[in-house]
Amino acid sequence: MMILAGESSIREVIPFPKTAKGTDLMSEAPAPASERQLRELGIQLRRPQS
């Protein structure tokens, strides 16, 4: 895409740049979901069996 756009740096064509760890500094994503968010989405987490 950067070649088609005529840019010399890939940073100019990435709409949502990430850090080296793959996180987004603006939205702090990915982040753990709260219990409320999980309930809203109908998601239940299973606890590991010991």
PDB file of N, CA and C in Angstrom:
ATOM      1  N   MET A   1       0.815  -1.188   0.000  1.00  0.00           N
ATOM      2  CA  MET A   1       0.000   0.000   0.000  1.00  0.00           C
ATOM      3  C   MET A   1       0.861   1.255   0.000  1.00  0.00           C
ATOM      4  N   MET A   2       1.987   1.208   0.714  1.00  0.00           N
ATOM      5  CA  MET A   2       2.799   2.426   0.765  1.00  0.00           C
ATOM      6  C   MET A   2       3.368   2.769  -0.604  1.00  0.00           C
ATOM      7  N   ILE A   3       3.635   1.763  -1.424  1.00  0.00           N
ATOM      8  CA  ILE A   3       4.140   2.027  -2.781  1.00  0.00           C
ATOM      9  C   ILE A   3       3.053   2.690  -3.614  1.00  0.00           C
ATOM     10  N   LEU A   4       1.820   2.161  -3.507  1.00  0.00           N
ATOM     11  CA  LEU A   4       0.715   2.748  -4.269  1.00  0.00           C
ATOM     12  C   LEU A   4       0.429   4.183  -3.832  1.00  0.00           C
ATOM     13  N   ALA A   5       0.621   4.454  -2.541  1.00  0.00           N
ATOM     14  CA  ALA A   5       0.371   5.795  -2.020  1.00  0.00           C
ATOM     15  C   ALA A   5       1.548   6.736  -2.264  1.00  0.00           C
ATOM     16  N   GLY A   6       2.682   6.180  -2.708  1.00  0.00           N
ATOM     17  CA  GLY A   6       3.852   7.008  -2.973  1.00  0.00           C
ATOM     18  C   GLY A   6       4.561   7.471  -1.711  1.00  0.00           C
ATOM     19  N   GLU A   7       4.401   6.708  -0.627  1.00  0.00           N
ATOM     20  CA  GLU A   7       5.031   7.069   0.648  1.00  0.00           C
ATOM     21  C   GLU A   7       6.327   6.294   0.830  1.00  0.00           C
ATOM     22  N   SER A   8       7.283   6.892   1.537  1.00  0.00           N
ATOM     23  CA  SER A   8       8.560   6.225   1.778  1.00  0.00           C
ATOM     24  C   SER A   8       8.567   5.469   3.100  1.00  0.00           C
ATOM     25  N   SER A   9       7.572   5.708   3.946  1.00  0.00           N
ATOM     26  CA  SER A   9       7.502   5.051   5.245  1.00  0.00           C
ATOM     27  C   SER A   9       6.148   4.378   5.419  1.00  0.00           C
ATOM     28  N   ILE A  10       6.165   3.152   5.931  1.00  0.00           N
ATOM     29  CA  ILE A  10       4.904   2.435   6.165  1.00  0.00           C
ATOM     30  C   ILE A  10       4.060   3.121   7.234  1.00  0.00           C
ATOM     31  N   ARG A  11       4.698   3.893   8.105  1.00  0.00           N
ATOM     32  CA  ARG A  11       3.956   4.606   9.153  1.00  0.00           C
ATOM     33  C   ARG A  11       2.953   5.592   8.578  1.00  0.00           C
ATOM     34  N   GLU A  12       3.181   6.049   7.360  1.00  0.00           N
ATOM     35  CA  GLU A  12       2.281   7.015   6.736  1.00  0.00           C
ATOM     36  C   GLU A  12       0.989   6.379   6.227  1.00  0.00           C
ATOM     37  N   VAL A  13       0.961   5.052   6.086  1.00  0.00           N
ATOM     38  CA  VAL A  13      -0.223   4.395   5.523  1.00  0.00           C
ATOM     39  C   VAL A  13      -0.923   3.464   6.512  1.00  0.00           C
ATOM     40  N   ILE A  14      -0.408   3.311   7.719  1.00  0.00           N
ATOM     41  CA  ILE A  14      -1.065   2.476   8.724  1.00  0.00           C
ATOM     42  C   ILE A  14      -2.071   3.343   9.473  1.00  0.00           C
ATOM     43  N   PRO A  15      -3.378   3.028   9.381  1.00  0.00           N
ATOM     44  CA  PRO A  15      -4.369   3.890  10.008  1.00  0.00           C
ATOM     45  C   PRO A  15      -4.366   3.846  11.532  1.00  0.00           C
ATOM     46  N   PHE A  16      -4.018   2.712  12.106  1.00  0.00           N
ATOM     47  CA  PHE A  16      -4.031   2.563  13.556  1.00  0.00           C
ATOM     48  C   PHE A  16      -2.691   1.984  13.996  1.00  0.00           C
ATOM     49  N   PRO A  17      -1.663   2.806  14.132  1.00  0.00           N
ATOM     50  CA  PRO A  17      -0.334   2.286  14.464  1.00  0.00           C
ATOM     51  C   PRO A  17      -0.299   1.638  15.841  1.00  0.00           C
ATOM     52  N   LYS A  18       0.506   0.606  15.951  1.00  0.00           N
ATOM     53  CA  LYS A  18       0.659  -0.141  17.196  1.00  0.00           C
ATOM     54  C   LYS A  18       2.098  -0.027  17.680  1.00  0.00           C
ATOM     55  N   THR A  19       2.301  -0.358  18.943  1.00  0.00           N
ATOM     56  CA  THR A  19       3.650  -0.410  19.488  1.00  0.00           C
ATOM     57  C   THR A  19       4.283  -1.732  19.080  1.00  0.00           C
ATOM     58  N   ALA A  20       5.521  -1.941  19.452  1.00  0.00           N
ATOM     59  CA  ALA A  20       6.206  -3.200  19.134  1.00  0.00           C
ATOM     60  C   ALA A  20       5.518  -4.395  19.792  1.00  0.00           C
ATOM     61  N   LYS A  21       4.789  -4.144  20.884  1.00  0.00           N
ATOM     62  CA  LYS A  21       4.060  -5.225  21.581  1.00  0.00           C
ATOM     63  C   LYS A  21       2.672  -5.467  20.983  1.00  0.00           C
ATOM     64  N   GLY A  22       2.305  -4.710  19.968  1.00  0.00           N
ATOM     65  CA  GLY A  22       1.001  -4.874  19.335  1.00  0.00           C
ATOM     66  C   GLY A  22      -0.128  -4.177  20.067  1.00  0.00           C
ATOM     67  N   THR A  23       0.192  -3.203  20.906  1.00  0.00           N
ATOM     68  CA  THR A  23      -0.845  -2.480  21.628  1.00  0.00           C
ATOM     69  C   THR A  23      -1.084  -1.121  20.992  1.00  0.00           C
ATOM     70  N   ASP A  24      -2.279  -0.608  21.185  1.00  0.00           N
ATOM     71  CA  ASP A  24      -2.654   0.697  20.661  1.00  0.00           C
ATOM     72  C   ASP A  24      -2.622   1.693  21.813  1.00  0.00           C
ATOM     73  N   LEU A  25      -1.753   2.673  21.746  1.00  0.00           N
ATOM     74  CA  LEU A  25      -1.590   3.620  22.836  1.00  0.00           C
ATOM     75  C   LEU A  25      -2.786   4.552  23.004  1.00  0.00           C
ATOM     76  N   MET A  26      -3.505   4.834  21.932  1.00  0.00           N
ATOM     77  CA  MET A  26      -4.630   5.763  22.008  1.00  0.00           C
ATOM     78  C   MET A  26      -5.836   5.146  22.716  1.00  0.00           C
ATOM     79  N   SER A  27      -6.126   3.880  22.430  1.00  0.00           N
ATOM     80  CA  SER A  27      -7.303   3.245  23.029  1.00  0.00           C
ATOM     81  C   SER A  27      -6.946   2.251  24.121  1.00  0.00           C
ATOM     82  N   GLU A  28      -5.659   2.121  24.395  1.00  0.00           N
ATOM     83  CA  GLU A  28      -5.157   1.189  25.405  1.00  0.00           C
ATOM     84  C   GLU A  28      -5.644  -0.237  25.139  1.00  0.00           C
ATOM     85  N   ALA A  29      -5.710  -0.619  23.880  1.00  0.00           N
ATOM     86  CA  ALA A  29      -6.165  -1.957  23.508  1.00  0.00           C
ATOM     87  C   ALA A  29      -4.969  -2.818  23.126  1.00  0.00           C
ATOM     88  N   PRO A  30      -4.977  -4.085  23.325  1.00  0.00           N
ATOM     89  CA  PRO A  30      -6.030  -4.830  24.006  1.00  0.00           C
ATOM     90  C   PRO A  30      -5.958  -4.626  25.514  1.00  0.00           C
ATOM     91  N   ALA A  31      -7.089  -4.743  26.162  1.00  0.00           N
ATOM     92  CA  ALA A  31      -7.182  -4.592  27.610  1.00  0.00           C
ATOM     93  C   ALA A  31      -8.144  -5.646  28.157  1.00  0.00           C
ATOM     94  N   PRO A  32      -7.997  -5.999  29.406  1.00  0.00           N
ATOM     95  CA  PRO A  32      -8.928  -6.970  29.982  1.00  0.00           C
ATOM     96  C   PRO A  32     -10.352  -6.411  29.993  1.00  0.00           C
ATOM     97  N   ALA A  33     -11.331  -7.285  29.817  1.00  0.00           N
ATOM     98  CA  ALA A  33     -12.736  -6.883  29.858  1.00  0.00           C
ATOM     99  C   ALA A  33     -13.234  -6.918  31.293  1.00  0.00           C
ATOM    100  N   SER A  34     -14.075  -5.961  31.628  1.00  0.00           N
ATOM    101  CA  SER A  34     -14.651  -5.931  32.979  1.00  0.00           C
ATOM    102  C   SER A  34     -15.774  -6.968  33.067  1.00  0.00           C
ATOM    103  N   GLU A  35     -16.178  -7.278  34.287  1.00  0.00           N
ATOM    104  CA  GLU A  35     -17.284  -8.219  34.495  1.00  0.00           C
ATOM    105  C   GLU A  35     -18.558  -7.687  33.822  1.00  0.00           C
ATOM    106  N   ARG A  36     -18.777  -6.385  33.900  1.00  0.00           N
ATOM    107  CA  ARG A  36     -19.958  -5.776  33.284  1.00  0.00           C
ATOM    108  C   ARG A  36     -19.956  -5.970  31.766  1.00  0.00           C
ATOM    109  N   GLN A  37     -18.808  -5.743  31.129  1.00  0.00           N
ATOM    110  CA  GLN A  37     -18.710  -5.921  29.678  1.00  0.00           C
ATOM    111  C   GLN A  37     -18.979  -7.366  29.295  1.00  0.00           C
ATOM    112  N   LEU A  38     -18.452  -8.307  30.063  1.00  0.00           N
ATOM    113  CA  LEU A  38     -18.669  -9.721  29.766  1.00  0.00           C
ATOM    114  C   LEU A  38     -20.158 -10.074  29.895  1.00  0.00           C
ATOM    115  N   ARG A  39     -20.823  -9.562  30.931  1.00  0.00           N
ATOM    116  CA  ARG A  39     -22.263  -9.811  31.108  1.00  0.00           C
ATOM    117  C   ARG A  39     -23.054  -9.237  29.938  1.00  0.00           C
ATOM    118  N   GLU A  40     -22.713  -8.008  29.502  1.00  0.00           N
ATOM    119  CA  GLU A  40     -23.409  -7.374  28.371  1.00  0.00           C
ATOM    120  C   GLU A  40     -23.347  -8.238  27.125  1.00  0.00           C
ATOM    121  N   LEU A  41     -22.216  -8.880  26.920  1.00  0.00           N
ATOM    122  CA  LEU A  41     -22.010  -9.684  25.717  1.00  0.00           C
ATOM    123  C   LEU A  41     -22.418 -11.138  25.891  1.00  0.00           C
ATOM    124  N   GLY A  42     -22.855 -11.491  27.107  1.00  0.00           N
ATOM    125  CA  GLY A  42     -23.280 -12.867  27.361  1.00  0.00           C
ATOM    126  C   GLY A  42     -22.125 -13.846  27.364  1.00  0.00           C
ATOM    127  N   ILE A  43     -20.961 -13.397  27.827  1.00  0.00           N
ATOM    128  CA  ILE A  43     -19.771 -14.250  27.835  1.00  0.00           C
ATOM    129  C   ILE A  43     -19.493 -14.706  29.260  1.00  0.00           C
ATOM    130  N   GLN A  44     -19.298 -16.004  29.427  1.00  0.00           N
ATOM    131  CA  GLN A  44     -18.913 -16.546  30.727  1.00  0.00           C
ATOM    132  C   GLN A  44     -17.535 -17.163  30.584  1.00  0.00           C
ATOM    133  N   LEU A  45     -16.662 -16.854  31.533  1.00  0.00           N
ATOM    134  CA  LEU A  45     -15.328 -17.427  31.519  1.00  0.00           C
ATOM    135  C   LEU A  45     -15.327 -18.701  32.323  1.00  0.00           C
ATOM    136  N   ARG A  46     -14.653 -19.702  31.824  1.00  0.00           N
ATOM    137  CA  ARG A  46     -14.504 -20.944  32.558  1.00  0.00           C
ATOM    138  C   ARG A  46     -13.254 -20.859  33.416  1.00  0.00           C
ATOM    139  N   ARG A  47     -13.359 -21.329  34.619  1.00  0.00           N
ATOM    140  CA  ARG A  47     -12.200 -21.400  35.500  1.00  0.00           C
ATOM    141  C   ARG A  47     -11.465 -22.694  35.211  1.00  0.00           C
ATOM    142  N   PRO A  48     -10.136 -22.665  35.202  1.00  0.00           N
ATOM    143  CA  PRO A  48      -9.387 -23.905  34.935  1.00  0.00           C
ATOM    144  C   PRO A  48      -9.657 -24.934  36.029  1.00  0.00           C
ATOM    145  N   GLN A  49      -9.801 -26.182  35.593  1.00  0.00           N
ATOM    146  CA  GLN A  49     -10.006 -27.256  36.561  1.00  0.00           C
ATOM    147  C   GLN A  49      -8.672 -27.690  37.118  1.00  0.00           C
ATOM    148  N   SER A  50      -8.628 -27.903  38.445  1.00  0.00           N
ATOM    149  CA  SER A  50      -7.354 -28.309  39.047  1.00  0.00           C
ATOM    150  C   SER A  50      -7.249 -29.793  39.196  1.00  0.00           C
TER     151      SER A  50
END
